[in-house]
Amino acid sequence: AMSKWSKLYAELVANRRRPLRFADLEGLLRAFGFTLARTRGSHYKHDDIPFVFTINPEGKSAHQYQKHRFLELVEEYGLHIEE
């Protein structure tokens, strides 16, 4: 069965404008192997990526550009869900 995160990722790829809760963006990042580098300001790092990905909530939702950047990173670095 497809995990919650696989399903959410597929939906986001199909529709980048799909609203996404900030908490779900963080969940997706963790599912793809990112770890929280610093809690303040939500700095996420990944072993395969040479920089920190910083995300900040806008209320309870993820910014459009954050979703876009996340999808770019997954593609660019060939990341996958670590199930």
Coordinates of N, CA and C in Angstrom, one line a residue:
A1 N 0.8 -1.2 0.0 CA 0.0 0.0 0.0 C 0.9 1.3 0.0
M2 N 0.4 2.3 -0.7 CA 1.1 3.5 -0.8 C 1.1 4.2 0.6
S3 N 2.2 4.7 1.1 CA 2.2 5.4 2.3 C 1.5 6.7 2.2
K4 N 1.2 7.3 3.3 CA 0.6 8.6 3.4 C 1.5 9.6 2.6
W5 N 2.8 9.5 2.8 CA 3.7 10.5 2.2 C 3.9 10.3 0.7
S6 N 3.9 9.0 0.3 CA 4.0 8.7 -1.1 C 2.8 9.3 -1.9
K7 N 1.6 9.1 -1.2 CA 0.4 9.6 -1.8 C 0.4 11.1 -1.9
L8 N 0.8 11.8 -0.8 CA 0.8 13.2 -0.7 C 1.8 13.8 -1.8
Y9 N 3.0 13.1 -1.9 CA 4.0 13.5 -2.8 C 3.4 13.4 -4.3
A10 N 2.8 12.3 -4.6 CA 2.2 12.1 -5.9 C 1.1 13.2 -6.2
E11 N 0.4 13.6 -5.2 CA -0.7 14.6 -5.4 C 0.0 16.0 -5.6
L12 N 1.1 16.2 -5.0 CA 1.8 17.5 -5.1 C 2.5 17.6 -6.5
V13 N 3.0 16.5 -7.0 CA 3.6 16.5 -8.3 C 2.6 16.7 -9.4
A14 N 1.4 16.1 -9.1 CA 0.3 16.3 -10.1 C -0.3 17.7 -10.1
N15 N -0.3 18.3 -8.9 CA -0.8 19.7 -8.8 C 0.0 20.5 -7.8
R16 N 1.0 21.2 -8.4 CA 1.9 22.0 -7.5 C 1.2 23.1 -6.7
R17 N 0.0 23.5 -7.2 CA -0.7 24.6 -6.5 C -1.6 24.0 -5.4
R18 N -1.6 22.7 -5.3 CA -2.4 22.1 -4.2 C -2.0 22.7 -2.8
P19 N -3.0 23.1 -2.0 CA -2.7 23.6 -0.7 C -2.0 22.5 0.1
L20 N -1.0 22.9 0.9 CA -0.2 22.0 1.7 C 0.0 22.6 3.1
R21 N -0.4 21.8 4.1 CA -0.1 22.3 5.4 C 1.4 22.3 5.7
F22 N 1.9 23.3 6.4 CA 3.3 23.4 6.7 C 3.8 22.1 7.4
A23 N 3.0 21.6 8.3 CA 3.3 20.3 9.0 C 3.5 19.2 8.0
D24 N 2.7 19.2 7.0 CA 2.8 18.1 6.0 C 4.1 18.3 5.1
L25 N 4.4 19.5 4.8 CA 5.7 19.8 4.1 C 6.9 19.2 5.0
E26 N 6.8 19.5 6.3 CA 7.9 19.0 7.2 C 7.8 17.5 7.2
G27 N 6.7 16.9 7.2 CA 6.5 15.4 7.2 C 7.1 14.8 5.9
L28 N 6.9 15.5 4.8 CA 7.4 15.1 3.5 C 8.9 15.1 3.5
L29 N 9.5 16.2 4.0 CA 10.9 16.4 4.1 C 11.5 15.2 4.9
R30 N 10.9 14.9 6.0 CA 11.5 13.8 6.8 C 11.3 12.5 6.1
A31 N 10.2 12.3 5.4 CA 10.0 11.0 4.7 C 11.1 10.9 3.6
F32 N 11.6 12.0 3.0 CA 12.6 11.9 2.0 C 14.0 12.0 2.6
G33 N 14.1 11.8 3.9 CA 15.4 11.7 4.5 C 16.1 13.0 5.0
F34 N 15.3 14.1 5.0 CA 15.8 15.3 5.6 C 15.8 15.2 7.1
T35 N 16.7 15.8 7.8 CA 16.6 15.9 9.3 C 16.7 17.4 9.6
L36 N 16.1 17.7 10.8 CA 16.1 19.1 11.3 C 17.4 19.4 11.8
A37 N 18.0 20.5 11.2 CA 19.4 20.9 11.6 C 19.3 21.9 12.8
R38 N 18.3 22.7 12.7 CA 18.0 23.7 13.8 C 16.6 23.9 13.9
T39 N 16.0 23.9 15.1 CA 14.6 24.0 15.2 C 14.1 25.4 14.9
R40 N 14.8 26.4 15.4 CA 14.4 27.8 15.1 C 14.5 28.1 13.6
G41 N 13.4 28.4 13.0 CA 13.5 28.8 11.6 C 13.4 27.6 10.6
S42 N 13.3 26.4 11.2 CA 13.1 25.2 10.4 C 14.2 25.0 9.3
H43 N 15.4 24.7 9.7 CA 16.5 24.4 8.8 C 16.6 22.9 8.6
Y44 N 16.5 22.4 7.4 CA 16.5 21.0 7.2 C 17.8 20.6 6.4
K45 N 18.4 19.5 6.8 CA 19.6 19.1 6.0 C 19.4 17.7 5.5
H46 N 20.1 17.3 4.4 CA 20.0 16.0 3.8 C 21.5 15.6 3.5
D47 N 21.8 14.4 3.7 CA 23.2 13.9 3.5 C 23.6 14.1 2.0
D48 N 22.7 14.1 1.1 CA 23.0 14.2 -0.3 C 23.0 15.6 -0.9
I49 N 22.7 16.5 -0.1 CA 22.5 17.9 -0.5 C 23.5 18.8 0.3
P50 N 24.4 19.6 -0.5 CA 25.4 20.3 0.1 C 25.0 21.6 0.8
F51 N 23.7 21.8 1.1 CA 23.3 23.1 1.8 C 22.1 22.8 2.6
V52 N 21.7 23.7 3.4 CA 20.6 23.6 4.3 C 19.3 24.2 3.6
F53 N 18.2 23.5 3.7 CA 17.0 23.9 3.1 C 16.1 24.6 4.2
T54 N 15.9 25.9 4.2 CA 15.2 26.6 5.2 C 13.8 26.8 4.8
I55 N 12.8 26.5 5.6 CA 11.4 26.7 5.4 C 10.8 27.5 6.5
N56 N 9.9 28.4 6.2 CA 9.2 29.1 7.3 C 7.8 29.1 7.0
P57 N 7.0 28.8 8.0 CA 5.5 28.7 7.8 C 4.9 30.1 7.5
E58 N 3.9 30.1 6.7 CA 3.1 31.3 6.5 C 1.7 30.9 7.2
G59 N 1.5 31.2 8.4 CA 0.4 30.7 9.1 C 0.5 29.2 9.2
K60 N -0.5 28.4 8.8 CA -0.4 27.0 8.9 C -0.1 26.3 7.5
S61 N 0.2 27.2 6.5 CA 0.4 26.6 5.2 C 1.8 26.8 4.7
A62 N 2.2 25.9 3.8 CA 3.5 26.0 3.1 C 3.4 27.1 2.0
H63 N 4.5 27.9 1.9 CA 4.5 28.8 0.7 C 4.6 28.1 -0.6
Q64 N 4.1 28.7 -1.6 CA 4.1 28.1 -3.0 C 5.6 27.8 -3.4
Y65 N 6.5 28.8 -3.1 CA 7.8 28.6 -3.6 C 8.6 27.5 -2.8
Q66 N 8.1 27.2 -1.6 CA 8.7 26.2 -0.8 C 8.4 24.8 -1.3
K67 N 7.1 24.7 -1.7 CA 6.7 23.4 -2.4 C 7.4 23.2 -3.6
H68 N 7.6 24.3 -4.4 CA 8.2 24.2 -5.7 C 9.7 23.8 -5.5
R69 N 10.4 24.4 -4.6 CA 11.8 24.2 -4.3 C 12.0 22.7 -3.8
F70 N 11.1 22.3 -3.0 CA 11.2 20.9 -2.5 C 11.1 19.9 -3.6
L71 N 10.1 20.1 -4.5 CA 10.0 19.2 -5.7 C 11.2 19.3 -6.6
E72 N 11.8 20.5 -6.7 CA 13.0 20.6 -7.5 C 14.2 19.8 -6.9
L73 N 14.3 19.9 -5.6 CA 15.4 19.2 -4.9 C 15.3 17.7 -5.0
V74 N 14.1 17.2 -4.9 CA 13.8 15.8 -5.0 C 14.3 15.3 -6.4
E75 N 13.9 16.1 -7.4 CA 14.3 15.7 -8.8 C 15.8 15.9 -9.1
E76 N 16.3 17.0 -8.7 CA 17.7 17.4 -8.9 C 18.7 16.4 -8.3
Y77 N 18.3 16.0 -7.0 CA 19.3 15.1 -6.3 C 18.8 13.6 -6.3
G78 N 17.7 13.3 -7.0 CA 17.3 12.0 -7.1 C 16.9 11.4 -5.7
L79 N 16.2 12.2 -4.9 CA 15.8 11.7 -3.6 C 14.6 10.8 -3.7
H80 N 14.4 10.0 -2.7 CA 13.2 9.1 -2.7 C 12.8 8.9 -1.3
I81 N 11.6 8.5 -1.2 CA 11.0 8.2 0.2 C 11.7 7.0 0.8
E82 N 12.1 7.2 2.0 CA 12.8 6.1 2.7 C 11.8 5.3 3.5
E83 N 11.3 4.3 2.9 CA 10.2 3.5 3.7 C 10.8 2.4 4.4

